[in-house]
Amino acid sequence: MAIIGIMDSGVGGLSVYREIRKILPGEHFIYFSDNAHCPYGEKSREYIIDRLRHITDYFIGRGAQAMVLACNTATSAAIAMLREEYEIPFVGMEPAIKPAISDTTSGTVGVLATHGTLQGDKYQTTRDKYAEGVRVLEHVGEGFVELVESGCLEGPEAEDTVKKSLKPLLDAGADRIVLGCTHYPFLLDTLRKVAAGLGHPDVVFIDPAPAVARQLAAVLKEKGIGTDPLARPETEFISSGDPAALKRTIKLI
Ligand code: DGL
């Protein structure tokens, strides 16, 4: 049985953990919500790197053999540094821009993510590599992380907030919307409702979490890190701040 650390700035990474658990049911997971420092989206790269060193040291002290950055912003800011400084394998979020670009029929795709992710080299390099002939529009999901952390996933407040960032992308003709922040899948019902209300019921939202889970399984296999389909799954949930959001969100997955 492998010990795997999964981190996010808050509860968003649970949208990745639920996919990981489906294909690796027998591992020991430690989920770390860094909610005392959430959101990461507007923080400096240095700040996020410092948090990631702290969290990685904690996981390694707990015997973790691999670590998942279930956070696009942390992946963008810190994964290259972590791979240089630590020996364990790191799996990060990949912006799902490639499937969005290959599947669009309107020729316009939208990306919702944090400021940190959209400004990062990783996202911009991937976009520039695949975007030829397709228009890629970006928007920060303003207030989305706060909605999810506070448990406000539906209703007028959630709809109004979501609409402000989604509408410009839909108005411009995007038929594929990449969810480039792991908090955003928790708003999927509201995103779909708002899109339908704006006359775009067929827009497709793309969540990279299943692909990230498959990548983790491949890395564990490649590195010979033992998995045991018959072992009893175990997950510890740790929070650097108030655990209320984590407790509330665990019930949804
Ligand atoms: N869930 C995170 C991400 O995927 C971070 C959100 C935030 O803390 O701003 O980017």
mmCIF file of C-alpha atoms and ligand atoms in Angstrom:
data_model
loop_
_atom_site.group_PDB
_atom_site.id
_atom_site.type_symbol
_atom_site.label_atom_id
_atom_site.label_comp_id
_atom_site.label_asym_id
_atom_site.label_seq_id
_atom_site.Cartn_x
_atom_site.Cartn_y
_atom_site.Cartn_z
ATOM 1 C CA MET A 1 0.000 0.000 0.000
ATOM 2 C CA ALA A 2 1.319 3.418 -0.983
ATOM 3 C CA ILE A 3 1.125 6.561 1.122
ATOM 4 C CA ILE A 4 0.169 9.509 -1.079
ATOM 5 C CA GLY A 5 -0.071 13.164 -0.099
ATOM 6 C CA ILE A 6 -2.670 15.308 -1.874
ATOM 7 C CA MET A 7 -2.711 19.064 -1.335
ATOM 8 C CA ASP A 8 -4.732 22.089 -2.323
ATOM 9 C CA SER A 9 -5.136 25.626 -1.006
ATOM 10 C CA GLY A 10 -8.488 24.454 0.328
ATOM 11 C CA VAL A 11 -11.265 22.024 -0.515
ATOM 12 C CA GLY A 12 -10.904 22.221 -4.312
ATOM 13 C CA GLY A 13 -8.484 19.306 -4.452
ATOM 14 C CA LEU A 14 -11.272 17.052 -3.219
ATOM 15 C CA SER A 15 -12.594 17.171 -6.811
ATOM 16 C CA VAL A 16 -9.331 15.465 -7.800
ATOM 17 C CA TYR A 17 -9.190 13.155 -4.772
ATOM 18 C CA ARG A 18 -12.629 11.712 -5.635
ATOM 19 C CA GLU A 19 -11.313 10.699 -9.087
ATOM 20 C CA ILE A 20 -8.076 9.282 -7.627
ATOM 21 C CA ARG A 21 -10.013 7.183 -5.122
ATOM 22 C CA LYS A 22 -12.037 5.619 -7.972
ATOM 23 C CA ILE A 23 -9.001 4.155 -9.700
ATOM 24 C CA LEU A 24 -6.701 3.662 -6.694
ATOM 25 C CA PRO A 25 -9.112 2.384 -4.073
ATOM 26 C CA GLY A 26 -6.594 0.701 -1.810
ATOM 27 C CA GLU A 27 -4.079 3.406 -0.939
ATOM 28 C CA HIS A 28 -3.438 5.479 2.139
ATOM 29 C CA PHE A 29 -4.119 9.124 1.295
ATOM 30 C CA ILE A 30 -3.361 12.202 3.340
ATOM 31 C CA TYR A 31 -5.354 15.208 2.071
ATOM 32 C CA PHE A 32 -3.994 18.585 3.174
ATOM 33 C CA SER A 33 -6.177 21.686 2.835
ATOM 34 C CA ASP A 34 -4.037 24.799 3.277
ATOM 35 C CA ASN A 35 -7.080 26.913 4.006
ATOM 36 C CA ALA A 36 -5.293 29.144 6.526
ATOM 37 C CA HIS A 37 -3.503 30.512 3.419
ATOM 38 C CA CYS A 38 -6.376 30.259 0.895
ATOM 39 C CA PRO A 39 -6.823 31.593 -1.752
ATOM 40 C CA TYR A 40 -3.510 31.047 -3.525
ATOM 41 C CA GLY A 41 -4.781 32.660 -6.746
ATOM 42 C CA GLU A 42 -3.557 36.200 -6.069
ATOM 43 C CA LYS A 43 -0.495 35.287 -3.945
ATOM 44 C CA SER A 44 3.080 35.698 -5.155
ATOM 45 C CA ARG A 45 5.049 32.780 -6.552
ATOM 46 C CA GLU A 46 7.482 33.017 -3.632
ATOM 47 C CA TYR A 47 4.675 32.780 -1.113
ATOM 48 C CA ILE A 48 3.232 29.667 -2.780
ATOM 49 C CA ILE A 49 6.663 28.027 -3.085
ATOM 50 C CA ASP A 50 7.203 28.600 0.625
ATOM 51 C CA ARG A 51 3.853 26.969 1.458
ATOM 52 C CA LEU A 52 4.624 24.015 -0.817
ATOM 53 C CA ARG A 53 8.000 23.401 0.854
ATOM 54 C CA HIS A 54 6.254 23.362 4.199
ATOM 55 C CA ILE A 55 3.503 20.981 3.021
ATOM 56 C CA THR A 56 5.942 18.679 1.213
ATOM 57 C CA ASP A 57 8.147 18.417 4.327
ATOM 58 C CA TYR A 58 5.050 17.524 6.313
ATOM 59 C CA PHE A 59 4.051 14.775 3.846
ATOM 60 C CA ILE A 60 7.563 13.357 3.694
ATOM 61 C CA GLY A 61 7.693 13.337 7.495
ATOM 62 C CA ARG A 62 4.508 11.239 7.336
ATOM 63 C CA GLY A 63 6.137 8.753 4.964
ATOM 64 C CA ALA A 64 4.497 9.893 1.706
ATOM 65 C CA GLN A 65 5.959 8.179 -1.366
ATOM 66 C CA ALA A 66 4.296 10.454 -3.918
ATOM 67 C CA MET A 67 2.500 13.778 -3.872
ATOM 68 C CA VAL A 68 -0.333 15.264 -5.915
ATOM 69 C CA LEU A 69 -0.610 19.020 -6.335
ATOM 70 C CA ALA A 70 -4.401 19.042 -6.714
ATOM 71 C CA CYS A 71 -4.174 22.765 -7.344
ATOM 72 C CA ASN A 72 -3.467 24.420 -10.684
ATOM 73 C CA THR A 73 -2.040 27.531 -9.044
ATOM 74 C CA ALA A 74 0.415 25.563 -6.892
ATOM 75 C CA THR A 75 1.413 23.400 -9.864
ATOM 76 C CA SER A 76 2.102 26.462 -11.926
ATOM 77 C CA ALA A 77 4.165 28.181 -9.215
ATOM 78 C CA ALA A 78 6.008 25.327 -7.557
ATOM 79 C CA ILE A 79 6.124 21.931 -9.272
ATOM 80 C CA ALA A 80 9.384 22.559 -11.148
ATOM 81 C CA MET A 81 11.117 23.616 -7.923
ATOM 82 C CA LEU A 82 9.719 20.645 -5.973
ATOM 83 C CA ARG A 83 10.974 18.197 -8.614
ATOM 84 C CA GLU A 84 14.447 19.693 -8.280
ATOM 85 C CA GLU A 85 14.542 19.713 -4.485
ATOM 86 C CA TYR A 86 12.803 16.468 -3.507
ATOM 87 C CA GLU A 87 13.172 12.842 -4.562
ATOM 88 C CA ILE A 88 9.546 11.684 -4.440
ATOM 89 C CA PRO A 89 7.442 11.931 -7.637
ATOM 90 C CA PHE A 90 5.058 14.884 -7.980
ATOM 91 C CA VAL A 91 1.897 14.838 -10.085
ATOM 92 C CA GLY A 92 0.373 18.215 -10.890
ATOM 93 C CA MET A 93 -2.672 19.609 -12.656
ATOM 94 C CA GLU A 94 -2.529 19.909 -16.430
ATOM 95 C CA PRO A 95 -4.759 22.591 -17.936
ATOM 96 C CA ALA A 96 -7.247 20.641 -20.101
ATOM 97 C CA ILE A 97 -6.732 23.028 -22.956
ATOM 98 C CA LYS A 98 -5.672 20.328 -25.402
ATOM 99 C CA PRO A 99 -8.981 18.364 -25.394
ATOM 100 C CA ALA A 100 -10.906 21.650 -25.451
ATOM 101 C CA ILE A 101 -9.028 22.764 -28.556
ATOM 102 C CA SER A 102 -9.378 19.445 -30.349
ATOM 103 C CA ASP A 103 -13.128 19.149 -29.621
ATOM 104 C CA THR A 104 -14.372 22.684 -30.232
ATOM 105 C CA THR A 105 -16.740 23.111 -33.143
ATOM 106 C CA SER A 106 -17.173 26.872 -32.773
ATOM 107 C CA GLY A 107 -13.414 27.476 -32.912
ATOM 108 C CA THR A 108 -13.490 29.348 -29.597
ATOM 109 C CA VAL A 109 -12.690 27.874 -26.207
ATOM 110 C CA GLY A 110 -12.840 29.498 -22.799
ATOM 111 C CA VAL A 111 -10.575 28.938 -19.823
ATOM 112 C CA LEU A 112 -11.636 29.743 -16.272
ATOM 113 C CA ALA A 113 -8.758 29.711 -13.781
ATOM 114 C CA THR A 114 -7.024 31.797 -11.138
ATOM 115 C CA HIS A 115 -4.845 34.772 -11.952
ATOM 116 C CA GLY A 116 -1.742 32.803 -10.880
ATOM 117 C CA THR A 117 -2.513 29.924 -13.247
ATOM 118 C CA LEU A 118 -3.351 32.121 -16.242
ATOM 119 C CA GLN A 119 -0.132 34.123 -15.791
ATOM 120 C CA GLY A 120 2.019 31.006 -15.323
ATOM 121 C CA ASP A 121 4.496 29.685 -17.906
ATOM 122 C CA LYS A 122 3.037 26.194 -17.767
ATOM 123 C CA TYR A 123 -0.428 27.253 -18.893
ATOM 124 C CA GLN A 124 0.810 29.781 -21.450
ATOM 125 C CA THR A 125 3.264 27.338 -23.029
ATOM 126 C CA THR A 126 0.599 24.621 -23.358
ATOM 127 C CA ARG A 127 -1.893 27.091 -24.809
ATOM 128 C CA ASP A 128 0.579 28.471 -27.338
ATOM 129 C CA LYS A 129 1.623 24.967 -28.378
ATOM 130 C CA TYR A 130 -1.891 23.746 -29.228
ATOM 131 C CA ALA A 131 -3.967 26.852 -29.911
ATOM 132 C CA GLU A 132 -3.224 27.310 -33.592
ATOM 133 C CA GLY A 133 -6.391 28.148 -35.492
ATOM 134 C CA VAL A 134 -8.494 28.267 -32.324
ATOM 135 C CA ARG A 135 -9.347 31.323 -30.279
ATOM 136 C CA VAL A 136 -8.610 30.859 -26.578
ATOM 137 C CA LEU A 137 -10.322 33.272 -24.198
ATOM 138 C CA GLU A 138 -9.396 33.438 -20.553
ATOM 139 C CA HIS A 139 -11.232 34.687 -17.513
ATOM 140 C CA VAL A 140 -10.482 34.532 -13.796
ATOM 141 C CA GLY A 141 -13.340 32.820 -11.965
ATOM 142 C CA GLU A 142 -13.856 35.897 -9.791
ATOM 143 C CA GLY A 143 -15.140 34.872 -6.367
ATOM 144 C CA PHE A 144 -15.539 31.178 -7.299
ATOM 145 C CA VAL A 145 -13.007 29.896 -4.730
ATOM 146 C CA GLU A 146 -14.665 31.930 -1.971
ATOM 147 C CA LEU A 147 -18.083 30.490 -2.900
ATOM 148 C CA VAL A 148 -16.794 26.928 -2.697
ATOM 149 C CA GLU A 149 -14.885 27.463 0.546
ATOM 150 C CA SER A 150 -17.993 28.944 2.138
ATOM 151 C CA GLY A 151 -20.220 26.109 0.876
ATOM 152 C CA CYS A 152 -22.344 28.424 -1.272
ATOM 153 C CA LEU A 153 -22.606 26.204 -4.365
ATOM 154 C CA GLU A 154 -26.128 27.020 -5.555
ATOM 155 C CA GLY A 155 -28.711 29.780 -5.375
ATOM 156 C CA PRO A 156 -28.872 33.438 -6.443
ATOM 157 C CA GLU A 157 -25.503 34.502 -4.969
ATOM 158 C CA ALA A 158 -23.625 31.622 -6.602
ATOM 159 C CA GLU A 159 -25.438 32.211 -9.914
ATOM 160 C CA ASP A 160 -24.720 35.964 -9.965
ATOM 161 C CA THR A 161 -21.030 35.419 -9.191
ATOM 162 C CA VAL A 162 -20.603 32.652 -11.757
ATOM 163 C CA LYS A 163 -22.447 34.618 -14.436
ATOM 164 C CA LYS A 164 -20.006 37.554 -14.312
ATOM 165 C CA SER A 165 -17.046 35.414 -15.360
ATOM 166 C CA LEU A 166 -18.854 32.911 -17.581
ATOM 167 C CA LYS A 167 -20.989 35.280 -19.658
ATOM 168 C CA PRO A 168 -18.119 37.025 -21.502
ATOM 169 C CA LEU A 169 -16.793 33.639 -22.647
ATOM 170 C CA LEU A 170 -20.194 32.416 -23.833
ATOM 171 C CA ASP A 171 -21.035 35.745 -25.487
ATOM 172 C CA ALA A 172 -17.800 35.414 -27.469
ATOM 173 C CA GLY A 173 -18.871 31.992 -28.773
ATOM 174 C CA ALA A 174 -16.929 29.542 -26.578
ATOM 175 C CA ASP A 175 -18.442 26.035 -26.792
ATOM 176 C CA ARG A 176 -15.851 24.366 -24.515
ATOM 177 C CA ILE A 177 -14.967 25.782 -21.104
ATOM 178 C CA VAL A 178 -11.898 24.459 -19.312
ATOM 179 C CA LEU A 179 -12.207 24.371 -15.532
ATOM 180 C CA GLY A 180 -8.636 25.410 -14.740
ATOM 181 C CA CYS A 181 -9.014 25.504 -10.956
ATOM 182 C CA THR A 182 -9.872 22.471 -8.855
ATOM 183 C CA HIS A 183 -12.466 24.391 -6.838
ATOM 184 C CA TYR A 184 -14.606 25.087 -9.903
ATOM 185 C CA PRO A 185 -16.056 21.561 -10.499
ATOM 186 C CA PHE A 186 -18.007 22.002 -7.253
ATOM 187 C CA LEU A 187 -19.885 24.787 -9.060
ATOM 188 C CA LEU A 188 -20.703 22.650 -12.091
ATOM 189 C CA ASP A 189 -24.478 22.521 -11.519
ATOM 190 C CA THR A 190 -24.582 26.304 -11.198
ATOM 191 C CA LEU A 191 -22.298 26.796 -14.205
ATOM 192 C CA ARG A 192 -24.616 24.589 -16.306
ATOM 193 C CA LYS A 193 -27.734 26.344 -15.048
ATOM 194 C CA VAL A 194 -26.302 29.795 -15.771
ATOM 195 C CA ALA A 195 -25.088 28.703 -19.226
ATOM 196 C CA ALA A 196 -28.542 27.323 -20.066
ATOM 197 C CA GLY A 197 -30.160 30.545 -18.823
ATOM 198 C CA LEU A 198 -27.892 32.517 -21.152
ATOM 199 C CA GLY A 199 -29.025 30.367 -24.102
ATOM 200 C CA HIS A 200 -26.036 27.989 -24.167
ATOM 201 C CA PRO A 201 -27.343 24.684 -22.790
ATOM 202 C CA ASP A 202 -24.912 22.644 -24.875
ATOM 203 C CA VAL A 203 -21.638 24.187 -23.719
ATOM 204 C CA VAL A 204 -19.240 21.520 -22.447
ATOM 205 C CA PHE A 205 -17.254 22.055 -19.242
ATOM 206 C CA ILE A 206 -13.972 20.165 -19.089
ATOM 207 C CA ASP A 207 -12.491 18.995 -15.784
ATOM 208 C CA PRO A 208 -8.949 17.564 -15.982
ATOM 209 C CA ALA A 209 -9.283 15.596 -12.700
ATOM 210 C CA PRO A 210 -9.871 12.123 -14.259
ATOM 211 C CA ALA A 211 -6.754 12.550 -16.433
ATOM 212 C CA VAL A 212 -4.699 13.603 -13.395
ATOM 213 C CA ALA A 213 -5.868 10.514 -11.499
ATOM 214 C CA ARG A 214 -4.791 8.297 -14.404
ATOM 215 C CA GLN A 215 -1.439 10.070 -14.479
ATOM 216 C CA LEU A 216 -0.920 9.348 -10.775
ATOM 217 C CA ALA A 217 -1.699 5.648 -11.335
ATOM 218 C CA ALA A 218 0.801 5.559 -14.219
ATOM 219 C CA VAL A 219 3.517 7.243 -12.140
ATOM 220 C CA LEU A 220 3.044 4.846 -9.206
ATOM 221 C CA LYS A 221 3.315 1.904 -11.600
ATOM 222 C CA GLU A 222 6.377 3.283 -13.344
ATOM 223 C CA LYS A 223 8.158 3.976 -10.048
ATOM 224 C CA GLY A 224 7.199 0.604 -8.612
ATOM 225 C CA ILE A 225 5.344 2.206 -5.703
ATOM 226 C CA GLY A 226 3.154 -0.586 -4.398
ATOM 227 C CA THR A 227 -0.593 -0.465 -4.777
ATOM 228 C CA ASP A 228 -2.911 -3.097 -3.405
ATOM 229 C CA PRO A 229 -6.464 -3.318 -4.776
ATOM 230 C CA LEU A 230 -7.522 -5.470 -1.819
ATOM 231 C CA ALA A 231 -6.201 -3.231 0.947
ATOM 232 C CA ARG A 232 -8.675 -1.140 2.917
ATOM 233 C CA PRO A 233 -8.633 2.459 1.775
ATOM 234 C CA GLU A 234 -7.701 5.014 4.343
ATOM 235 C CA THR A 235 -7.724 8.779 4.066
ATOM 236 C CA GLU A 236 -6.733 11.392 6.609
ATOM 237 C CA PHE A 237 -8.023 14.915 6.100
ATOM 238 C CA ILE A 238 -5.845 17.698 7.510
ATOM 239 C CA SER A 239 -6.539 21.398 7.482
ATOM 240 C CA SER A 240 -4.145 24.242 8.311
ATOM 241 C CA GLY A 241 -7.081 26.419 9.432
ATOM 242 C CA ASP A 242 -10.710 25.962 10.432
ATOM 243 C CA PRO A 243 -11.711 22.400 9.401
ATOM 244 C CA ALA A 244 -15.403 23.320 8.844
ATOM 245 C CA ALA A 245 -15.132 23.742 5.056
ATOM 246 C CA LEU A 246 -13.290 20.457 4.692
ATOM 247 C CA LYS A 247 -15.854 18.584 6.786
ATOM 248 C CA ARG A 248 -18.714 20.107 4.785
ATOM 249 C CA THR A 249 -17.192 19.375 1.389
ATOM 250 C CA ILE A 250 -16.152 15.785 2.189
ATOM 251 C CA LYS A 251 -19.860 14.994 2.470
ATOM 252 C CA LEU A 252 -20.332 15.993 -1.189
ATOM 253 C CA ILE A 253 -17.804 13.613 -2.697
HETATM 254 N N1 DGL B 1 -7.826 25.131 -6.230
HETATM 255 C C1 DGL B 1 -6.773 25.949 -6.675
HETATM 256 C C2 DGL B 1 -6.435 25.820 -8.129
HETATM 257 O O1 DGL B 1 -6.655 24.778 -8.689
HETATM 258 C C3 DGL B 1 -6.446 27.232 -6.004
HETATM 259 C C4 DGL B 1 -7.508 28.229 -5.803
HETATM 260 C C5 DGL B 1 -7.003 29.377 -4.970
HETATM 261 O O2 DGL B 1 -6.583 29.109 -3.839
HETATM 262 O O3 DGL B 1 -7.000 30.508 -5.451
HETATM 263 O O4 DGL B 1 -5.917 26.720 -8.727
#
